mmCIF file of C-alpha atoms in Angstrom:
data_model
loop_
_atom_site.group_PDB
_atom_site.id
_atom_site.type_symbol
_atom_site.label_atom_id
_atom_site.label_comp_id
_atom_site.label_asym_id
_atom_site.label_seq_id
_atom_site.Cartn_x
_atom_site.Cartn_y
_atom_site.Cartn_z
ATOM 1 C CA LEU A 1 97.131 21.055 60.909
ATOM 2 C CA LEU A 2 100.431 22.444 63.141
ATOM 3 C CA ALA A 3 101.606 18.523 62.871
ATOM 4 C CA ALA A 4 100.885 18.319 58.343
ATOM 5 C CA SER A 5 102.541 21.437 58.249
ATOM 6 C CA ARG A 6 105.456 21.071 61.049
ATOM 7 C CA ALA A 7 105.575 17.416 58.783
ATOM 8 C CA LEU A 8 106.080 19.799 54.990
ATOM 9 C CA GLU A 9 108.421 22.286 56.463
ATOM 10 C CA HIS A 10 111.100 19.288 57.507
ATOM 11 C CA SER A 11 110.401 17.960 54.299
ATOM 12 C CA ARG A 12 111.342 21.047 52.914
ATOM 13 C CA LEU A 13 114.666 21.361 55.281
ATOM 14 C CA GLU A 14 116.080 18.099 55.002
ATOM 15 C CA ARG A 15 115.689 18.647 50.632
ATOM 16 C CA GLU A 16 117.603 21.838 51.333
ATOM 17 C CA ASN A 17 120.322 20.092 53.457
ATOM 18 C CA ARG A 18 119.760 16.955 50.196
ATOM 19 C CA ALA A 19 120.791 19.957 47.683
ATOM 20 C CA LEU A 20 123.935 21.583 49.781
ATOM 21 C CA ARG A 21 125.762 18.601 50.719
ATOM 22 C CA GLU A 22 125.536 17.239 47.007
ATOM 23 C CA GLN A 23 126.578 20.565 45.724
ATOM 24 C CA LEU A 24 129.161 20.910 47.740
ATOM 25 C CA ASP A 25 131.019 17.374 47.459
ATOM 26 C CA ARG A 26 130.258 18.263 43.778
ATOM 27 C CA GLY A 27 133.921 17.950 41.863
ATOM 28 C CA GLN A 28 135.365 16.603 45.692
ATOM 29 C CA GLN A 29 135.458 13.794 44.828
ATOM 30 C CA ILE A 30 137.947 11.420 43.864
ATOM 31 C CA VAL A 31 137.974 10.381 39.934
ATOM 32 C CA GLY A 32 140.054 7.216 38.366
ATOM 33 C CA LYS A 33 139.578 3.591 38.005
ATOM 34 C CA SER A 34 143.839 3.310 37.687
ATOM 35 C CA ALA A 35 145.104 0.746 39.877
ATOM 36 C CA LEU A 36 147.349 3.565 42.170
ATOM 37 C CA ILE A 37 143.827 5.712 42.185
ATOM 38 C CA GLU A 38 142.260 1.476 43.496
ATOM 39 C CA GLU A 39 144.887 0.967 45.993
ATOM 40 C CA LEU A 40 144.579 4.797 47.553
ATOM 41 C CA ARG A 41 140.351 3.920 47.427
ATOM 42 C CA GLY A 42 140.821 0.202 49.257
ATOM 43 C CA GLN A 43 143.788 1.902 51.912
ATOM 44 C CA ILE A 44 141.108 4.802 52.329
ATOM 45 C CA ALA A 45 138.260 2.337 53.644
ATOM 46 C CA VAL A 46 141.075 0.345 56.208
ATOM 47 C CA ALA A 47 142.465 3.483 57.851
ATOM 48 C CA ALA A 48 137.901 5.121 58.732
ATOM 49 C CA PRO A 49 137.088 3.331 60.482
ATOM 50 C CA PRO A 50 139.752 2.963 62.814
ATOM 51 C CA ASN A 51 140.570 5.959 65.515
ATOM 52 C CA GLY A 52 143.411 6.588 64.079
ATOM 53 C CA ARG A 53 145.887 9.470 63.147
ATOM 54 C CA VAL A 54 146.614 9.304 60.215
ATOM 55 C CA LEU A 55 148.488 11.744 58.220
ATOM 56 C CA ILE A 56 147.892 11.992 54.035
ATOM 57 C CA HIS A 57 151.599 12.863 51.906
ATOM 58 C CA GLY A 58 151.283 14.045 48.406
ATOM 59 C CA GLU A 59 152.843 17.000 45.595
ATOM 60 C CA ASN A 60 150.695 20.025 45.336
ATOM 61 C CA GLY A 61 147.939 19.582 44.061
ATOM 62 C CA ALA A 62 147.158 15.859 44.053
ATOM 63 C CA GLY A 63 144.663 15.594 45.897
ATOM 64 C CA LYS A 64 144.855 15.497 49.819
ATOM 65 C CA GLU A 65 142.297 17.827 51.129
ATOM 66 C CA LEU A 66 140.176 14.715 48.954
ATOM 67 C CA VAL A 67 141.033 11.457 51.303
ATOM 68 C CA ALA A 68 139.681 12.829 54.596
ATOM 69 C CA PRO A 69 136.310 13.580 53.311
ATOM 70 C CA PRO A 70 135.323 9.149 53.102
ATOM 71 C CA ILE A 71 137.586 9.244 55.946
ATOM 72 C CA HIS A 72 135.220 10.481 58.268
ATOM 73 C CA ALA A 73 132.085 10.073 56.249
ATOM 74 C CA GLN A 74 133.221 6.261 56.328
ATOM 75 C CA SER A 75 134.037 5.948 60.540
ATOM 76 C CA THR A 76 132.097 5.279 63.623
ATOM 77 C CA ARG A 77 132.120 9.164 63.922
ATOM 78 C CA ARG A 78 130.378 10.277 60.666
ATOM 79 C CA ASP A 79 127.891 12.300 61.821
ATOM 80 C CA ALA A 80 129.946 13.923 64.825
ATOM 81 C CA PRO A 81 132.268 17.229 63.190
ATOM 82 C CA PHE A 82 134.366 17.326 60.861
ATOM 83 C CA VAL A 83 135.977 20.271 60.981
ATOM 84 C CA GLU A 84 139.305 21.655 58.066
ATOM 85 C CA VAL A 85 142.683 23.534 58.867
ATOM 86 C CA ASN A 86 144.569 24.742 55.893
ATOM 87 C CA CYS A 87 147.593 25.671 58.039
ATOM 88 C CA ALA A 88 149.482 26.992 55.473
ATOM 89 C CA ALA A 89 146.741 29.906 55.129
ATOM 90 C CA MET A 90 146.545 31.391 58.222
ATOM 91 C CA PRO A 91 148.354 33.608 60.397
ATOM 92 C CA GLU A 92 150.832 32.486 62.419
ATOM 93 C CA GLU A 93 150.354 35.033 65.640
ATOM 94 C CA LEU A 94 146.259 34.007 64.650
ATOM 95 C CA ILE A 95 146.839 30.054 63.586
ATOM 96 C CA GLU A 96 147.123 29.134 68.091
ATOM 97 C CA SER A 97 144.419 30.950 68.783
ATOM 98 C CA GLU A 98 142.268 29.307 64.938
ATOM 99 C CA LEU A 99 142.872 25.902 66.976
ATOM 100 C CA PHE A 100 143.002 26.690 70.633
ATOM 101 C CA GLY A 101 140.416 29.801 70.472
ATOM 102 C CA HIS A 102 139.897 32.325 73.317
ATOM 103 C CA GLU A 103 139.440 34.383 76.450
ATOM 104 C CA ARG A 104 138.150 37.359 76.270
ATOM 105 C CA GLY A 105 140.386 40.143 76.685
ATOM 106 C CA ALA A 106 143.416 37.088 75.758
ATOM 107 C CA PHE A 107 144.536 40.198 73.673
ATOM 108 C CA THR A 108 143.758 43.005 71.712
ATOM 109 C CA GLY A 109 140.762 43.175 69.610
ATOM 110 C CA ALA A 110 139.061 39.828 71.643
ATOM 111 C CA VAL A 111 136.379 40.921 72.734
ATOM 112 C CA ALA A 112 134.313 37.981 73.530
ATOM 113 C CA ARG A 113 135.654 34.605 73.761
ATOM 114 C CA HIS A 114 135.958 31.959 70.781
ATOM 115 C CA ARG A 115 135.513 28.208 70.535
ATOM 116 C CA GLY A 116 138.115 27.492 68.451
ATOM 117 C CA LYS A 117 138.665 24.709 65.247
ATOM 118 C CA PHE A 118 139.179 21.454 68.535
ATOM 119 C CA GLU A 119 136.898 22.500 70.293
ATOM 120 C CA ALA A 120 134.555 22.460 67.316
ATOM 121 C CA ALA A 121 135.579 19.521 66.363
ATOM 122 C CA ASN A 122 134.576 17.174 69.725
ATOM 123 C CA GLY A 123 133.302 13.800 69.503
ATOM 124 C CA GLY A 124 133.908 14.303 65.637
ATOM 125 C CA THR A 125 137.163 14.662 62.736
ATOM 126 C CA ILE A 126 140.149 17.292 62.863
ATOM 127 C CA PHE A 127 141.943 17.923 59.200
ATOM 128 C CA LEU A 128 145.089 19.825 59.870
ATOM 129 C CA ASP A 129 146.425 20.467 56.213
ATOM 130 C CA GLU A 130 149.563 20.729 55.251
ATOM 131 C CA ILE A 131 151.311 21.208 58.381
ATOM 132 C CA GLY A 132 154.272 21.157 57.381
ATOM 133 C CA ASP A 133 154.335 25.088 57.915
ATOM 134 C CA MET A 134 153.382 24.865 61.329
ATOM 135 C CA SER A 135 155.988 26.683 63.908
ATOM 136 C CA LEU A 136 157.760 24.879 66.570
ATOM 137 C CA LYS A 137 155.402 26.132 69.797
ATOM 138 C CA THR A 138 152.303 25.222 68.315
ATOM 139 C CA GLN A 139 153.776 21.583 67.288
ATOM 140 C CA ALA A 140 154.029 21.741 71.003
ATOM 141 C CA LYS A 141 151.076 22.493 72.207
ATOM 142 C CA VAL A 142 148.527 20.221 68.892
ATOM 143 C CA LEU A 143 151.009 17.374 69.839
ATOM 144 C CA ARG A 144 150.125 18.022 74.125
ATOM 145 C CA GLY A 145 146.089 18.015 72.940
ATOM 146 C CA LEU A 146 147.371 13.923 71.008
ATOM 147 C CA GLU A 147 148.477 13.047 74.757
ATOM 148 C CA GLU A 148 146.270 14.215 76.741
ATOM 149 C CA GLN A 149 143.756 14.930 74.683
ATOM 150 C CA ALA A 150 142.478 18.008 76.722
ATOM 151 C CA LEU A 151 143.261 22.022 75.083
ATOM 152 C CA GLU A 152 144.025 25.168 76.833
ATOM 153 C CA PRO A 153 142.839 28.633 74.786
ATOM 154 C CA VAL A 154 145.140 31.644 74.049
ATOM 155 C CA GLY A 155 145.051 33.408 77.687
ATOM 156 C CA GLY A 156 142.125 30.817 79.310
ATOM 157 C CA LYS A 157 143.325 29.524 82.966
ATOM 158 C CA GLU A 158 141.206 26.005 82.681
ATOM 159 C CA THR A 159 142.061 22.979 80.623
ATOM 160 C CA LEU A 160 139.693 21.386 78.729
ATOM 161 C CA GLN A 161 139.151 18.554 77.673
ATOM 162 C CA VAL A 162 137.887 17.531 73.969
ATOM 163 C CA ASP A 163 137.765 14.204 72.095
ATOM 164 C CA VAL A 164 138.545 14.605 68.578
ATOM 165 C CA ARG A 165 140.491 12.579 66.052
ATOM 166 C CA VAL A 166 142.832 14.341 63.981
ATOM 167 C CA LEU A 167 143.574 13.504 60.351
ATOM 168 C CA ALA A 168 147.386 15.346 58.630
ATOM 169 C CA ALA A 169 148.529 16.148 55.022
ATOM 170 C CA SER A 170 151.509 17.809 54.689
ATOM 171 C CA ASN A 171 153.206 17.860 50.466
ATOM 172 C CA GLN A 172 156.716 18.243 52.468
ATOM 173 C CA ASP A 173 159.268 15.974 52.889
ATOM 174 C CA LEU A 174 158.971 15.687 56.516
ATOM 175 C CA LYS A 175 161.086 12.968 58.253
ATOM 176 C CA GLU A 176 163.984 16.050 56.188
ATOM 177 C CA GLN A 177 161.634 19.248 58.803
ATOM 178 C CA ILE A 178 163.219 16.831 61.441
ATOM 179 C CA ALA A 179 166.451 16.610 60.978
ATOM 180 C CA GLN A 180 166.432 19.938 60.046
ATOM 181 C CA GLY A 181 164.968 21.247 62.966
ATOM 182 C CA ARG A 182 162.132 22.758 61.113
ATOM 183 C CA PHE A 183 159.602 19.182 63.070
ATOM 184 C CA ARG A 184 158.824 17.843 65.991
ATOM 185 C CA GLU A 185 160.183 14.733 65.283
ATOM 186 C CA ASP A 186 157.692 12.781 68.402
ATOM 187 C CA LEU A 187 154.722 15.478 66.393
ATOM 188 C CA TYR A 188 155.769 12.469 63.781
ATOM 189 C CA TYR A 189 155.769 9.509 64.738
ATOM 190 C CA ARG A 190 151.992 10.551 67.319
ATOM 191 C CA LEU A 191 150.511 11.484 63.584
ATOM 192 C CA ALA A 192 152.365 8.963 61.421
ATOM 193 C CA VAL A 193 149.885 5.840 63.129
ATOM 194 C CA ILE A 194 147.684 5.268 59.677
ATOM 195 C CA PRO A 195 150.529 6.933 57.030
ATOM 196 C CA ILE A 196 148.664 7.088 52.998
ATOM 197 C CA GLU A 197 150.314 8.026 49.776
ATOM 198 C CA VAL A 198 148.107 10.297 47.225
ATOM 199 C CA PRO A 199 149.803 8.859 44.610
ATOM 200 C CA ALA A 200 151.243 12.431 41.681
ATOM 201 C CA LEU A 201 149.057 12.219 38.191
ATOM 202 C CA ARG A 202 152.339 11.918 36.073
ATOM 203 C CA LYS A 203 152.542 8.295 38.035
ATOM 204 C CA ARG A 204 148.478 7.710 36.999
ATOM 205 C CA LYS A 205 148.143 9.326 32.912
ATOM 206 C CA GLU A 206 145.533 6.478 32.998
ATOM 207 C CA ASP A 207 143.447 8.442 35.018
ATOM 208 C CA ILE A 208 143.310 11.459 32.614
ATOM 209 C CA PRO A 209 140.908 10.744 29.913
ATOM 210 C CA GLY A 210 138.212 10.138 32.537
ATOM 211 C CA LEU A 211 139.450 12.847 34.530
ATOM 212 C CA VAL A 212 139.015 15.591 31.551
ATOM 213 C CA SER A 213 135.464 14.333 30.976
ATOM 214 C CA TYR A 214 134.439 14.814 34.681
ATOM 215 C CA PHE A 215 135.808 18.201 34.286
ATOM 216 C CA ILE A 216 134.189 19.375 31.430
ATOM 217 C CA ALA A 217 131.006 17.869 32.719
ATOM 218 C CA LEU A 218 131.902 19.376 36.201
ATOM 219 C CA PHE A 219 132.548 23.593 34.398
ATOM 220 C CA SER A 220 129.453 23.510 31.909
ATOM 221 C CA ALA A 221 127.725 22.263 34.193
ATOM 222 C CA GLN A 222 128.829 25.739 36.954
ATOM 223 C CA ASN A 223 128.765 27.933 33.878
ATOM 224 C CA GLY A 224 125.975 27.034 31.450
ATOM 225 C CA LYS A 225 128.051 26.466 28.861
ATOM 226 C CA ARG A 226 127.271 22.602 26.643
ATOM 227 C CA ALA A 227 129.595 19.812 27.478
ATOM 228 C CA LYS A 228 132.394 19.427 24.764
ATOM 229 C CA THR A 229 134.194 17.439 24.383
ATOM 230 C CA VAL A 230 138.423 16.647 23.578
ATOM 231 C CA SER A 231 139.271 14.584 19.884
ATOM 232 C CA VAL A 232 141.366 12.307 20.715
ATOM 233 C CA GLU A 233 144.473 14.709 18.972
ATOM 234 C CA ALA A 234 144.399 16.771 21.828
ATOM 235 C CA LEU A 235 143.164 14.122 23.720
ATOM 236 C CA ALA A 236 147.226 12.498 23.383
ATOM 237 C CA TYR A 237 149.009 16.380 24.730
ATOM 238 C CA PHE A 238 146.835 15.951 28.052
ATOM 239 C CA LEU A 239 149.170 12.805 28.663
ATOM 240 C CA ALA A 240 151.880 13.279 26.914
ATOM 241 C CA TYR A 241 152.097 16.543 28.925
ATOM 242 C CA ASP A 242 153.485 15.470 33.141
ATOM 243 C CA TRP A 243 151.630 18.033 34.950
ATOM 244 C CA PRO A 244 153.728 19.129 37.356
ATOM 245 C CA GLY A 245 151.058 21.099 39.015
ATOM 246 C CA ASN A 246 148.878 17.300 39.712
ATOM 247 C CA VAL A 247 145.692 17.631 38.944
ATOM 248 C CA ARG A 248 145.397 20.461 40.850
ATOM 249 C CA GLU A 249 146.362 21.921 37.183
ATOM 250 C CA LEU A 250 144.690 20.058 34.510
ATOM 251 C CA ARG A 251 141.082 20.250 36.958
ATOM 252 C CA ASN A 252 142.332 24.555 35.788
ATOM 253 C CA MET A 253 143.330 23.717 32.154
ATOM 254 C CA VAL A 254 140.044 22.218 32.009
ATOM 255 C CA GLU A 255 138.086 24.416 33.535
ATOM 256 C CA ARG A 256 139.522 27.586 31.007
ATOM 257 C CA LEU A 257 139.752 25.724 28.386
ATOM 258 C CA VAL A 258 135.221 25.121 29.061
ATOM 259 C CA ILE A 259 135.215 29.547 29.326
ATOM 260 C CA MET A 260 136.865 29.848 26.040
ATOM 261 C CA THR A 261 136.936 27.552 23.966
ATOM 262 C CA PRO A 262 133.806 28.703 20.812
ATOM 263 C CA ARG A 263 133.261 25.457 19.529
ATOM 264 C CA ASP A 264 132.144 22.001 20.819
ATOM 265 C CA VAL A 265 134.598 19.801 20.721
ATOM 266 C CA ILE A 266 138.119 21.156 22.044
ATOM 267 C CA GLY A 267 141.178 20.192 19.449
ATOM 268 C CA PRO A 268 144.971 21.421 19.655
ATOM 269 C CA GLU A 269 144.626 24.493 18.156
ATOM 270 C CA ASP A 270 142.489 25.466 21.154
ATOM 271 C CA LEU A 271 145.453 24.043 23.929
ATOM 272 C CA PRO A 272 147.696 26.850 25.402
ATOM 273 C CA PRO A 273 150.964 25.924 26.250
ATOM 274 C CA PRO A 274 152.531 23.889 28.140
ATOM 275 C CA LEU A 275 150.293 21.277 26.429
ATOM 276 C CA ARG A 276 150.808 22.210 23.248
ATOM 277 C CA PRO A 277 153.760 25.081 21.264
ATOM 278 C CA LYS A 278 152.196 27.678 20.022
ATOM 279 C CA GLU A 279 155.596 28.298 17.740
ATOM 280 C CA PRO A 280 156.332 25.740 14.402
ATOM 281 C CA ALA A 281 159.928 23.505 15.751
ATOM 282 C CA SER A 282 162.746 23.374 14.122
ATOM 283 C CA GLY A 283 166.086 21.065 14.419
ATOM 284 C CA ALA A 284 166.792 19.957 17.926
ATOM 285 C CA GLU A 285 163.070 20.478 19.007
ATOM 286 C CA GLU A 286 161.444 19.739 16.478
ATOM 287 C CA ILE A 287 162.953 15.938 17.857
ATOM 288 C CA GLN A 288 161.695 16.620 20.988
ATOM 289 C CA ARG A 289 158.898 17.259 19.404
ATOM 290 C CA GLU A 290 158.109 13.883 17.533
ATOM 291 C CA LYS A 291 159.602 12.200 20.637
ATOM 292 C CA THR A 292 156.678 14.680 22.449
ATOM 293 C CA LEU A 293 153.715 13.217 19.608
ATOM 294 C CA LYS A 294 155.361 9.233 19.668
ATOM 295 C CA GLU A 295 155.570 9.368 24.157
ATOM 296 C CA ALA A 296 151.063 10.880 24.005
ATOM 297 C CA ARG A 297 150.625 7.874 21.772
ATOM 298 C CA ASP A 298 151.676 5.757 23.777
ATOM 299 C CA ALA A 299 150.273 6.680 26.452
ATOM 300 C CA PHE A 300 147.233 7.347 25.128
ATOM 301 C CA GLY A 301 146.964 3.282 23.854
ATOM 302 C CA ARG A 302 147.798 2.160 26.922
ATOM 303 C CA ALA A 303 145.084 4.237 29.221
ATOM 304 C CA PHE A 304 142.304 3.103 25.829
ATOM 305 C CA ILE A 305 143.164 -0.883 25.563
ATOM 306 C CA LEU A 306 142.898 -0.378 29.754
ATOM 307 C CA ALA A 307 139.055 1.250 30.108
ATOM 308 C CA GLU A 308 138.946 -1.169 27.455
ATOM 309 C CA LEU A 309 139.708 -4.058 29.515
ATOM 310 C CA ARG A 310 137.996 -2.716 32.347
ATOM 311 C CA ALA A 311 134.696 -2.007 30.001
ATOM 312 C CA HIS A 312 134.935 -5.981 29.534
ATOM 313 C CA GLU A 313 136.267 -7.104 33.089
ATOM 314 C CA GLY A 314 139.711 -7.814 31.817
ATOM 315 C CA ASN A 315 138.387 -10.331 29.041
ATOM 316 C CA VAL A 316 141.162 -10.042 26.614
ATOM 317 C CA THR A 317 138.631 -12.274 23.586
ATOM 318 C CA ARG A 318 136.727 -8.857 24.151
ATOM 319 C CA THR A 319 138.409 -7.156 24.364
ATOM 320 C CA ALA A 320 140.580 -7.698 21.403
ATOM 321 C CA GLU A 321 137.508 -8.325 19.336
ATOM 322 C CA LYS A 322 135.943 -4.547 20.262
ATOM 323 C CA LEU A 323 140.057 -3.721 19.325
ATOM 324 C CA GLY A 324 139.375 -5.316 15.791
ATOM 325 C CA ILE A 325 142.347 -6.976 16.197
ATOM 326 C CA GLU A 326 144.120 -10.827 16.828
ATOM 327 C CA ARG A 327 144.001 -11.786 20.242
ATOM 328 C CA SER A 328 147.475 -11.889 20.071
ATOM 329 C CA HIS A 329 148.123 -9.272 18.521
ATOM 330 C CA LEU A 330 146.047 -6.897 21.720
ATOM 331 C CA TYR A 331 148.902 -9.749 24.138
ATOM 332 C CA ARG A 332 151.675 -8.681 22.333
ATOM 333 C CA LYS A 333 150.290 -4.607 22.318
ATOM 334 C CA LEU A 334 149.197 -5.492 26.876
ATOM 335 C CA LYS A 335 153.383 -6.874 27.229
ATOM 336 C CA SER A 336 154.625 -3.758 24.816
ATOM 337 C CA TYR A 337 153.087 -0.856 28.016
ATOM 338 C CA GLY A 338 153.334 -2.733 30.645
ATOM 339 C CA ILE A 339 150.353 -3.850 31.369
ATOM 340 C CA THR A 340 150.168 -7.598 33.575
ATOM 341 C CA PRO A 341 147.363 -9.725 31.095
ATOM 342 C CA PRO A 342 144.362 -10.336 33.215
ATOM 343 C CA LYS A 343 144.023 -14.495 34.445
ATOM 344 C CA SER A 344 141.483 -15.845 32.886
#
């Protein structure tokens, strides 16, 4: 009876753990089927197995933080800890203690020994997000940790040996930071063993319809609402906009619309600025609006044809039949949108 009871308890804990992991991972996926995203997935798959350090570049909100977890999950360290550190969110006076730990009495308020992030990640992976915001003093200690696989806690006299794979990310041009004396050149080259670039959303607009659907389902479930849909006219505005805040801006916009739109279908009238100007345009603004609408139609047409082409595994004949146009007409469309027709 005791063995059965323990087995049932173990099974229950496994189910809870699995459910919590799924809840944590929800909303933390790389969504998209564009060529740039498929290339990114390929880079992750290649970079994951070895122990080489990875430096992830990309604009703010592009999704750099989504690259590190799958690299760890597909690596030989997958069963060891994965520790994430946001260097930009950590006060300068605390970052050294947080990364390397401190001994009791090292400073005012240090009433007990504190394990740092590097020690916590021993045997696994540490992800240093926004590493460009780290001070030169802290960079020097990180460099020593990379070279010697050792760290010295604040106020400590003994050196601790650690085995940690380092992944780093930055939205800054680190080479420019090096030229300005704000980032160590030797640290940069130690980190950039495997460089990975996360594309901006404006460079992969064909992923926008899929991202919108994904976020609608996510936020509808989180807020206990029935899943909404986006009208074709409204989606055209999504495709015409350049999204300077990237996927993070799109995510926030969709969350707002899911919560605030009273109807099941999100239409153009529901879109706030800057997606859709509310005031009527005139003169030069009218010309700009026509240009924007043309860009929206082109972007929507390109995304729609790409989606259908993928759905039919690149078969142009079947895609043309589904779209209700001649095969030659589809080829002309592919050429005008800059899409290379797949080889038969």
